[in-house]
XYZ file of C-alpha atoms in Angstrom:
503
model
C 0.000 0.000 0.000
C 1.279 3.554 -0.983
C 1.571 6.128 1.734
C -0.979 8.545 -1.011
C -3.361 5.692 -0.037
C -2.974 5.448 3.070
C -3.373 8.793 3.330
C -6.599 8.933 1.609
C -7.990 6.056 3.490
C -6.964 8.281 6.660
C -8.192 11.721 5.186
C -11.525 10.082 4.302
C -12.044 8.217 7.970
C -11.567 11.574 9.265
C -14.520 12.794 7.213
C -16.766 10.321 7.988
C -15.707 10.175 11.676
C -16.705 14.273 11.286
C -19.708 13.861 10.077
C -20.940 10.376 12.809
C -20.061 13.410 14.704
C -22.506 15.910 13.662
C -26.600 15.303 12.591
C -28.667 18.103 11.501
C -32.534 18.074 12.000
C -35.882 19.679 10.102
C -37.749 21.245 11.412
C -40.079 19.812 13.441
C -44.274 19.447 12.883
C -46.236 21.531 15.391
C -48.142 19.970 18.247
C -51.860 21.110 17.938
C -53.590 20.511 21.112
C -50.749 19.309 23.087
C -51.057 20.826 26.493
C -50.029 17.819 28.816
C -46.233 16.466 28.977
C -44.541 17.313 26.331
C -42.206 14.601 26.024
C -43.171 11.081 25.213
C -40.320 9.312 27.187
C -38.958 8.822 30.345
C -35.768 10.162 29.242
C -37.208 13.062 27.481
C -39.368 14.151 30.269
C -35.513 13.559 32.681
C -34.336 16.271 30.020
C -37.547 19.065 30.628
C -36.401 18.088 33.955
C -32.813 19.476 34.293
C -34.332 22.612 32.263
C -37.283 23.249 34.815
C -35.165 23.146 37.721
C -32.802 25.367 36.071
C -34.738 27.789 35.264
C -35.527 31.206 37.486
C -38.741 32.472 35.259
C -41.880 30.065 34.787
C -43.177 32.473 32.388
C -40.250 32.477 29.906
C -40.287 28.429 30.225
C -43.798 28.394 29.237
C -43.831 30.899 26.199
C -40.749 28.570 25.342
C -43.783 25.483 25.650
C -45.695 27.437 22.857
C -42.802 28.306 20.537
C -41.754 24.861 20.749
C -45.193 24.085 19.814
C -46.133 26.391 17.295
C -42.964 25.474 15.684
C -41.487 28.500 15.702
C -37.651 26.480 16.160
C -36.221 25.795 12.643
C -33.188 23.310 11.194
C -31.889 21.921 14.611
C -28.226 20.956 14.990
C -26.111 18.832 17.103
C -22.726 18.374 17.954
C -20.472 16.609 21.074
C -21.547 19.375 24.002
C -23.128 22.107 21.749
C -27.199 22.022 20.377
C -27.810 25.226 18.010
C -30.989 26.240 15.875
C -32.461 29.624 14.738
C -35.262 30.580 16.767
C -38.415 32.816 15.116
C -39.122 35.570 17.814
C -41.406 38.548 16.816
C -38.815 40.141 15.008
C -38.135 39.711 10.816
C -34.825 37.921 11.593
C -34.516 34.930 13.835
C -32.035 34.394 16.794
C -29.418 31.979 17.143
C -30.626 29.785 20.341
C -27.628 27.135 21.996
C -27.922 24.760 24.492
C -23.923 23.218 25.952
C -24.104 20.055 27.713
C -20.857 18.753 29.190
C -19.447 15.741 27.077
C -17.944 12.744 28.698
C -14.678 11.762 29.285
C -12.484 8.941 27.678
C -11.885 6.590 30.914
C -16.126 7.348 31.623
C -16.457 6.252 27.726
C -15.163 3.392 28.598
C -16.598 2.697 31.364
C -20.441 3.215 29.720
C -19.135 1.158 26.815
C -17.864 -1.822 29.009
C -21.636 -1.596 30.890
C -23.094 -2.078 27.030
C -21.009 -4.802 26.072
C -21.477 -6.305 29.364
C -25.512 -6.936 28.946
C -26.643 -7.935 25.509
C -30.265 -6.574 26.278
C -28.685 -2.430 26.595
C -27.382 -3.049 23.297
C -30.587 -4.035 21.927
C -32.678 -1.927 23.778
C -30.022 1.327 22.172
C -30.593 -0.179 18.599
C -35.100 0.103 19.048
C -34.273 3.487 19.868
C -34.836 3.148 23.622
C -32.766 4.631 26.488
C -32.882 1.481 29.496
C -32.915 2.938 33.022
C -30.255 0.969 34.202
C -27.896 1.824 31.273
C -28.862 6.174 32.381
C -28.735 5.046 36.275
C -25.254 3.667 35.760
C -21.910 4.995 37.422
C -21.523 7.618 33.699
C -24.876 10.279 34.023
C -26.069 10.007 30.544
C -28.740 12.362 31.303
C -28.287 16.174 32.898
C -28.942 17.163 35.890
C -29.860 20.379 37.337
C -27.428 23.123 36.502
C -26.010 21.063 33.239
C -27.824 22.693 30.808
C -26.371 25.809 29.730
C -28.229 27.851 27.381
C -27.446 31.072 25.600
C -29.174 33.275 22.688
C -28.736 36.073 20.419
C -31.850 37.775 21.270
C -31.659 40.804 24.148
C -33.262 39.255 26.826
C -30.371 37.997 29.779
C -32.921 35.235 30.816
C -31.635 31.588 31.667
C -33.162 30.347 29.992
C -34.651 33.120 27.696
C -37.906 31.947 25.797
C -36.090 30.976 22.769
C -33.457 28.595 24.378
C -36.176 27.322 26.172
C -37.988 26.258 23.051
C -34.943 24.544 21.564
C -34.394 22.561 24.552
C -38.571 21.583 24.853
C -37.974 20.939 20.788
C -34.841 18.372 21.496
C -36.550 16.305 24.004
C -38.676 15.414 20.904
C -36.099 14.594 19.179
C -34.717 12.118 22.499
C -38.018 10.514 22.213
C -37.126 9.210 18.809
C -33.642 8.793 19.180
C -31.361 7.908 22.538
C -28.517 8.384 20.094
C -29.054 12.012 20.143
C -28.143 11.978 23.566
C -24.740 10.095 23.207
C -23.996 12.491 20.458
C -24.115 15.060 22.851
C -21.856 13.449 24.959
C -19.218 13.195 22.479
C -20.120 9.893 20.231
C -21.656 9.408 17.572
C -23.820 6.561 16.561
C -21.610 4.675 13.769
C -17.956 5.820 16.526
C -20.201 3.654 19.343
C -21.411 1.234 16.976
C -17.797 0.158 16.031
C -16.358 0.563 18.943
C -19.012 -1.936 21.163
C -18.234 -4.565 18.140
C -15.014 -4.629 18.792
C -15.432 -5.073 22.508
C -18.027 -8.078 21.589
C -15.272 -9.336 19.538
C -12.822 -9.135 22.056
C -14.895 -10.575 24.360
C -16.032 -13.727 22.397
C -12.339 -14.163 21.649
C -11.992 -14.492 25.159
C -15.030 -16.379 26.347
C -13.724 -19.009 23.475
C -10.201 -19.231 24.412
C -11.691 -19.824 28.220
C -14.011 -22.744 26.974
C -11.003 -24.518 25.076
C -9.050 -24.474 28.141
C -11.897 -25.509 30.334
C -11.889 -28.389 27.647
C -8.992 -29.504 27.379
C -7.925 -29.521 31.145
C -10.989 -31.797 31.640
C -9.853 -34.761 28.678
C -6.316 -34.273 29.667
C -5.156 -33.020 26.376
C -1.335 -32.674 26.837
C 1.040 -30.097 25.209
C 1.418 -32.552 21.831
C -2.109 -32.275 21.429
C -2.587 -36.219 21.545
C -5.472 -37.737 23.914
C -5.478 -39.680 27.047
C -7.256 -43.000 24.482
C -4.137 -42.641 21.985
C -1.611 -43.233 24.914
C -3.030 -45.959 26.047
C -0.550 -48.577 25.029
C 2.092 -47.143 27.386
C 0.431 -49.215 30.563
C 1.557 -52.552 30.919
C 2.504 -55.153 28.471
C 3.709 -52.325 25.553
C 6.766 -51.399 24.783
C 7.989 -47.935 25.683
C 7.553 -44.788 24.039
C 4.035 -42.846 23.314
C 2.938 -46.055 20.903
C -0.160 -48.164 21.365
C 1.170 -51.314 22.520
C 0.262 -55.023 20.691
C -2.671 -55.009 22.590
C -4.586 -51.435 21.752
C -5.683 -50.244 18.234
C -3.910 -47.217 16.493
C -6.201 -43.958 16.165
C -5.394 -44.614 12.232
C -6.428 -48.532 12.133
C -8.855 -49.574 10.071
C -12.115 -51.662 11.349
C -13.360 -54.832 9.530
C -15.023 -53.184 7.305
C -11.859 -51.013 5.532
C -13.282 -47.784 6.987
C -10.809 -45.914 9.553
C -11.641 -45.906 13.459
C -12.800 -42.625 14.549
C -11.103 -41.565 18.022
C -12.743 -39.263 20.254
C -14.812 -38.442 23.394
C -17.531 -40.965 23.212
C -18.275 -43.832 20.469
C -19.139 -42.206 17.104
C -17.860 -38.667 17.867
C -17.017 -36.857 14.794
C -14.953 -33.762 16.120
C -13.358 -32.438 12.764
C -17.124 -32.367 11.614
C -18.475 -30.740 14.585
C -15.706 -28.058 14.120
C -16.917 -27.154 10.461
C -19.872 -27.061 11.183
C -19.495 -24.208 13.862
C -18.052 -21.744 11.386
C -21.051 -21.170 9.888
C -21.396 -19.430 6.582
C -20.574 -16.637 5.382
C -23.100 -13.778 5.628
C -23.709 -13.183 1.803
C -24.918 -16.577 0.894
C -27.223 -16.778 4.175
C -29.262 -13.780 2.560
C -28.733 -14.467 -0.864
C -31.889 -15.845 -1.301
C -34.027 -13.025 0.942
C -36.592 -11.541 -0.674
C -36.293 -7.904 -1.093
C -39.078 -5.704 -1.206
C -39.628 -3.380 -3.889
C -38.206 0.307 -3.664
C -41.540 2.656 -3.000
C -42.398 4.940 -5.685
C -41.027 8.695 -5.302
C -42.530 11.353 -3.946
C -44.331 14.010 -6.219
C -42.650 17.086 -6.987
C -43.933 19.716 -5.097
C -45.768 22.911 -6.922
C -43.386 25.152 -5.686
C -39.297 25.180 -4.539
C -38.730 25.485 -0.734
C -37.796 28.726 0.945
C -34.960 28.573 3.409
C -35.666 29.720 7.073
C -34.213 33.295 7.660
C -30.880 33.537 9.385
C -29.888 35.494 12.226
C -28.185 38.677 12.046
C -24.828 37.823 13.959
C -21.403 39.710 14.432
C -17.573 38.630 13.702
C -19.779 36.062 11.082
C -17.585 34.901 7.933
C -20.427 35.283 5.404
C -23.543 37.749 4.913
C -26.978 36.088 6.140
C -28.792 37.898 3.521
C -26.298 36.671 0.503
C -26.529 33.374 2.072
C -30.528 33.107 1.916
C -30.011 34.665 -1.213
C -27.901 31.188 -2.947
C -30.156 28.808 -0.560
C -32.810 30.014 -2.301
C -31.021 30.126 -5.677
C -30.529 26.301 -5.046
C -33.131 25.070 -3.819
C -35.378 26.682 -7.506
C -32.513 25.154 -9.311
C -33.207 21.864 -8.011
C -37.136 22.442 -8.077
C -36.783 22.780 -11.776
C -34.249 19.862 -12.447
C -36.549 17.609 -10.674
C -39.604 18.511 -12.779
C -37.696 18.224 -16.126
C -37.174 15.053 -15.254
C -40.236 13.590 -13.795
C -42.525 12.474 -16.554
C -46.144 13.565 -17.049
C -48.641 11.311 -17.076
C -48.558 8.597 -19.504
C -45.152 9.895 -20.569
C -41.966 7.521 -21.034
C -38.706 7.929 -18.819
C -36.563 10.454 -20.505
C -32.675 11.048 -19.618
C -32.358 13.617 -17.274
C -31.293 17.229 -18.137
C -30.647 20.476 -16.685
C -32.957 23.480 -17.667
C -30.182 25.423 -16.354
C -27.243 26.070 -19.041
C -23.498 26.947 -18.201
C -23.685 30.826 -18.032
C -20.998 33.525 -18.096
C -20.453 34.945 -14.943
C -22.551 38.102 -15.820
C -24.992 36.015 -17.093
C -25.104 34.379 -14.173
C -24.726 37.024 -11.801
C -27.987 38.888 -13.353
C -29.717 35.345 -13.356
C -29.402 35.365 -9.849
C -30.269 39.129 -8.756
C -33.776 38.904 -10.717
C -34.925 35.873 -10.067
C -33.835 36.360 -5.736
C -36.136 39.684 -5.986
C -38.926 38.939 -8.607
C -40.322 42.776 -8.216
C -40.160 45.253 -10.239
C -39.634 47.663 -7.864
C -36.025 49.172 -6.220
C -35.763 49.241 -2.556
C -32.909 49.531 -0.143
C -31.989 46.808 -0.984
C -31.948 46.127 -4.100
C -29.995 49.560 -4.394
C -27.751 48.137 -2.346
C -27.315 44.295 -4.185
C -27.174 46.563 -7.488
C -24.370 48.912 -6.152
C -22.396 45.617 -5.090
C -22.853 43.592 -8.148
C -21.506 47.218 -10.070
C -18.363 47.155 -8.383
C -17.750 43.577 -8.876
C -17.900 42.997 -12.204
C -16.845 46.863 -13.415
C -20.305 48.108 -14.820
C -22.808 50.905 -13.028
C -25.585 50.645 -11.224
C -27.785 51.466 -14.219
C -26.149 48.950 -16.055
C -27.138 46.384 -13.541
C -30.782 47.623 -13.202
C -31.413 47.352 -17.057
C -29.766 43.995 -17.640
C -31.667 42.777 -14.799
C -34.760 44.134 -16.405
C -33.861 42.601 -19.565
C -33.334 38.861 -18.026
C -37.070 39.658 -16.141
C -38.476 40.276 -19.820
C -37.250 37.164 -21.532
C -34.178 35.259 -19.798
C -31.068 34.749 -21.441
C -32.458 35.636 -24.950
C -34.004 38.963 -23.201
C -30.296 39.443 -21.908
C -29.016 38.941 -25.520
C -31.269 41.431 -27.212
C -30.009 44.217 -24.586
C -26.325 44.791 -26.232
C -26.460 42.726 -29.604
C -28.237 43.651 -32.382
C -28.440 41.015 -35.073
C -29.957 40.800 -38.735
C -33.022 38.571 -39.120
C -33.544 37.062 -42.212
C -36.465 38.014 -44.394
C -40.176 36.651 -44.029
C -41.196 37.355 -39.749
C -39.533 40.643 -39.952
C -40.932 41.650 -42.761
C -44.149 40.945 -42.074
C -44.685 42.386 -38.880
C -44.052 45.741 -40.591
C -47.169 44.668 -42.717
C -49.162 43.869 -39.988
C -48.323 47.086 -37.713
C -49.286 48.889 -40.560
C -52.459 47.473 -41.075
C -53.229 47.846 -37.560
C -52.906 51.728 -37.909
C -49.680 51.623 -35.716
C -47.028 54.665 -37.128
C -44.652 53.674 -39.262
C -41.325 52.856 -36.857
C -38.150 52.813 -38.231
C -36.111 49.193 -39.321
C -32.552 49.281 -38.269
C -31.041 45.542 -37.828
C -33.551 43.825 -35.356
C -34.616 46.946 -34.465
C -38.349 48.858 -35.664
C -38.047 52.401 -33.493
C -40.277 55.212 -33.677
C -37.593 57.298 -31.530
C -40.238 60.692 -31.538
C -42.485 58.768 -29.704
C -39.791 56.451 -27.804
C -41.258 53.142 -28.231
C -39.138 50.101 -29.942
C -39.371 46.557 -30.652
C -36.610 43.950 -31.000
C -37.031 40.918 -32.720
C -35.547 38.108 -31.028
C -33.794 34.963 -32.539
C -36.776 32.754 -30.702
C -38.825 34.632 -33.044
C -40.884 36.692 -30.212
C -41.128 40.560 -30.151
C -39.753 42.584 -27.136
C -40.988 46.019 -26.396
C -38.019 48.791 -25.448
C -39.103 52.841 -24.330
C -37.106 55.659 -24.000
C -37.627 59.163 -23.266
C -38.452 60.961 -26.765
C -35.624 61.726 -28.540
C -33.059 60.042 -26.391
C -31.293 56.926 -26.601
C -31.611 55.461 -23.555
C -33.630 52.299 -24.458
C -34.724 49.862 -21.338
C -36.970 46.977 -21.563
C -40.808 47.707 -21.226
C -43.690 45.240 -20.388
C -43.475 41.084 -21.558
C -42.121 39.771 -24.782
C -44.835 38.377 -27.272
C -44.614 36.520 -30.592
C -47.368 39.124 -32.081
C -45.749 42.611 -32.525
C -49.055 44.382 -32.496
C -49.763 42.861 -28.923
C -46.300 43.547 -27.789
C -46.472 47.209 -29.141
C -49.752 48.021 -27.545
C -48.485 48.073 -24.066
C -46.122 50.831 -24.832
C -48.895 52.576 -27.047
C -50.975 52.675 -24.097
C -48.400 53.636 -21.717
């Protein structure tokens, strides 16, 4: 093996052992009517517990109950000693709640590991996503006590807990009820880590329980060190010769009866120990459920009408990114991926097509104006718009009215819109032409052909014919050439035109 392999084996055991290590949640469904416990489980409800007797205000515990509830706690995530999820107070932006629980230590590890491997019926209870008692009552605390819950916030309000930290901790109780492992995952394992590590101790320990049993066996038939038994040494009592032969009076192990067939020396008459041996091995795993039936995959799940919105983020300090520019690609991604998946589901009745993206490779200003009118759909300019504009400028060397007509352009007809802003072309004769005739006989003034171009630069109002053979309507003030794009693109000039003649 190369040391580059090794390496890689390494580097990607580091990854996986990064990510046993961290398991991010939905949000969770709201609880209509619930107004009794709010956990299911003992465990859970030993979780509300630390948090109750922690906390100094009732009140903030309880409108944490009915955030919780009302699920006003979005994406959930946990880590060894640190919960964190974006809480939705009454202000536009959420807060960042947190919840630190003390993780364990390596010689307690061991200790809680040794008390699983120890009792079979733990182990099982762990995998059906059950906590036993006597596994949490053990010499490690699994579960916190009062004072172990620390919990901190974004928001203003110095509370311990304040309401919002309070929800995520009423929140991850429900996820305890589903899920012991969530627990141990605070407390510094993950599932697969503790998985691995209890089947090696149940290795170790078979290893051991089997090298006991052979020794238990062999001290009671008297096997000696040359690994001969007590029957094949008989011959050395009287009337043999010496040495470890069978004397004239005792059959060799390797004699052969009347019959031709050899003599089979063991324990009792008949014994067949190489057979027994074989037969313990067993098989291996792959041919035992060869033959299983499988049952079929379930059909997938219909695309929804419309792409997902990701939750708002917080508004945080000393933060390596922007929130808003952030929201701003989640969103971007998850309409990408709304779109990808509904090219390539099928209608009904329809064959399986190969997949293909209805997103081509774009330039990077392509791109860039893709992105800024399709994250803010209006028409209208805000703050902050202004302000995405005014970025976007200075990044790729054009103005801000540069970046507000080419954004206008991709809102009137996409990339072909975007074409049509800065490159004329000459369309061959036969549509061009005779949308002249038909503007004409719709009474429309005579405009002016130049390339794609028909202008009527007295009045300001232009179309441009683009190469998908649709009509897009331009305005300017009169007599200047300051062209932007004007109302939706349509294949019929005279429909095109007459939102700019009614303007």
């Amino acid at each position: 093996m190369t040391p580059r392999s090794t390496s890689g084996r390494a580097a990607a055991a580091d990854r996986l052992a990064r990510a046993d290590r961290s398991r991010t949640f939905p949000p969770l469904p709201t609880r209509s009517g619930a107004r009794g416990l709010f956990a299911e489980s003992w465990w859970g409800s030993a979780w509300l517990d630390a948090l109750e007797t922690t906390a100094l205000d009732s009140a903030r515990l309880a409108r944490g109950r009915t955030y919780a509830r009302d699920g006003h706690v979005d994406t959930i995530n946990v880590t060894p000693g640190r919960i964190v999820a974006t809480v939705r107070g009454s202000r536009p932006r959420p807060y960042s709640a947190e919840i630190r629980l003390r993780t364990l230590t390596d010689q307690e590890w061991d200790g809680l590991l040794d008390a699983i491997a120890a009792d079979p019926d733990r182990l099982t209870a762990l995998l059906a996503k059950s906590l036993p008692p006597a596994l949490a009552d053990s010499e490690v605390r699994l579960l916190p006590g009062p004072g172990d819950l620390v919990p901190r916030c974004s928001c203003p309000d110095h509370g311990r807990p304040c309401k919002h930290a309070a929800a995520l901790c009423f929140q991850v109780a429900r996820l305890l009820d589903t899920d012991p492992f969530v627990l141990l995952l605070m407390r510094g394992r993950g599932e697969r880590e503790l998985l691995d590590a209890l089947s090696l101790r149940n290795t170790a320990l078979t290893a051991r329980e089997t090298r006991e049993t052979r020794e238990t066996r062999e001290t009671r038939h008297h096997v000696p060190a040359d690994g001969r038994t007590a029957a094949y040494r008989r011959g050395s009592g009287p009337g043999t010769g010496p040495g470890p032969g069978p004397g004239p009076g005792v059959e060799p192990p390797a004699a052969r009866s009347a019959h031709g067939s050899p003599t089979v020396t063991g324990d009792a008459p008949g014994e067949q120990p190489a057979a027994a041996e074989a037969s313990s091995r067993g098989i291996p795993a792959r041919a035992a459920l060869a033959d299983r039936p499988r049952p079929p995959l379930p059909p997938p799940l219909p695309v929804p009408p419309q792409p997902g919105r990701p939750p708002a983020l917080p508004d945080g300090d000393g933060l390596p990114f922007d929130p808003a520019t952030l929201e701003f690609l989640a969103a971007d991604a998850a309409a990408r991926a709304h779109a990808c998946v509904s090219a390539a589901t099928p209608g009904p009745g329809a064959g399986r097509t190969a997949p293909h993206s209805p997103f081509p490779d774009l330039p990077a200003w392509e791109d860039a104006i893709r992105l800024t009118a399709t994250a803010h759909p209006t028409a209208g300019l805000t703050a902050t718009t202004r302000a995405l504009y005014r970025d976007l400028a200075e990044a790729t060397g054009r103005t801000p009215t540069d970046v507000a007509r080419a954004v206008a352009a991709w809102r009137q007809g996409g990339p072909e819109g975007l074409a049509l802003l800065d490159t004329p072309w000459n369309p061959p004769a036969g549509d061009f032409d005779r949308a002249r005739s038909a503007l004409l006989a719709a009474d429309v003034p005579s405009l002016r052909p130049r390339h794609n171009h028909l202008t009527d630069p007295d009045r300001g109002i232009q179309l441009r014919f683009g190469h998908d053979h649709r009509w897009y309507p331009y305005e300017s003030e009169p007599g200047a050439d300051d062209w932007w794009p004007a109302g939706p693109a349509d294949a019929d000039p005279v429909g095109a035109l007459s939102t700019l003649v009614a303007r």
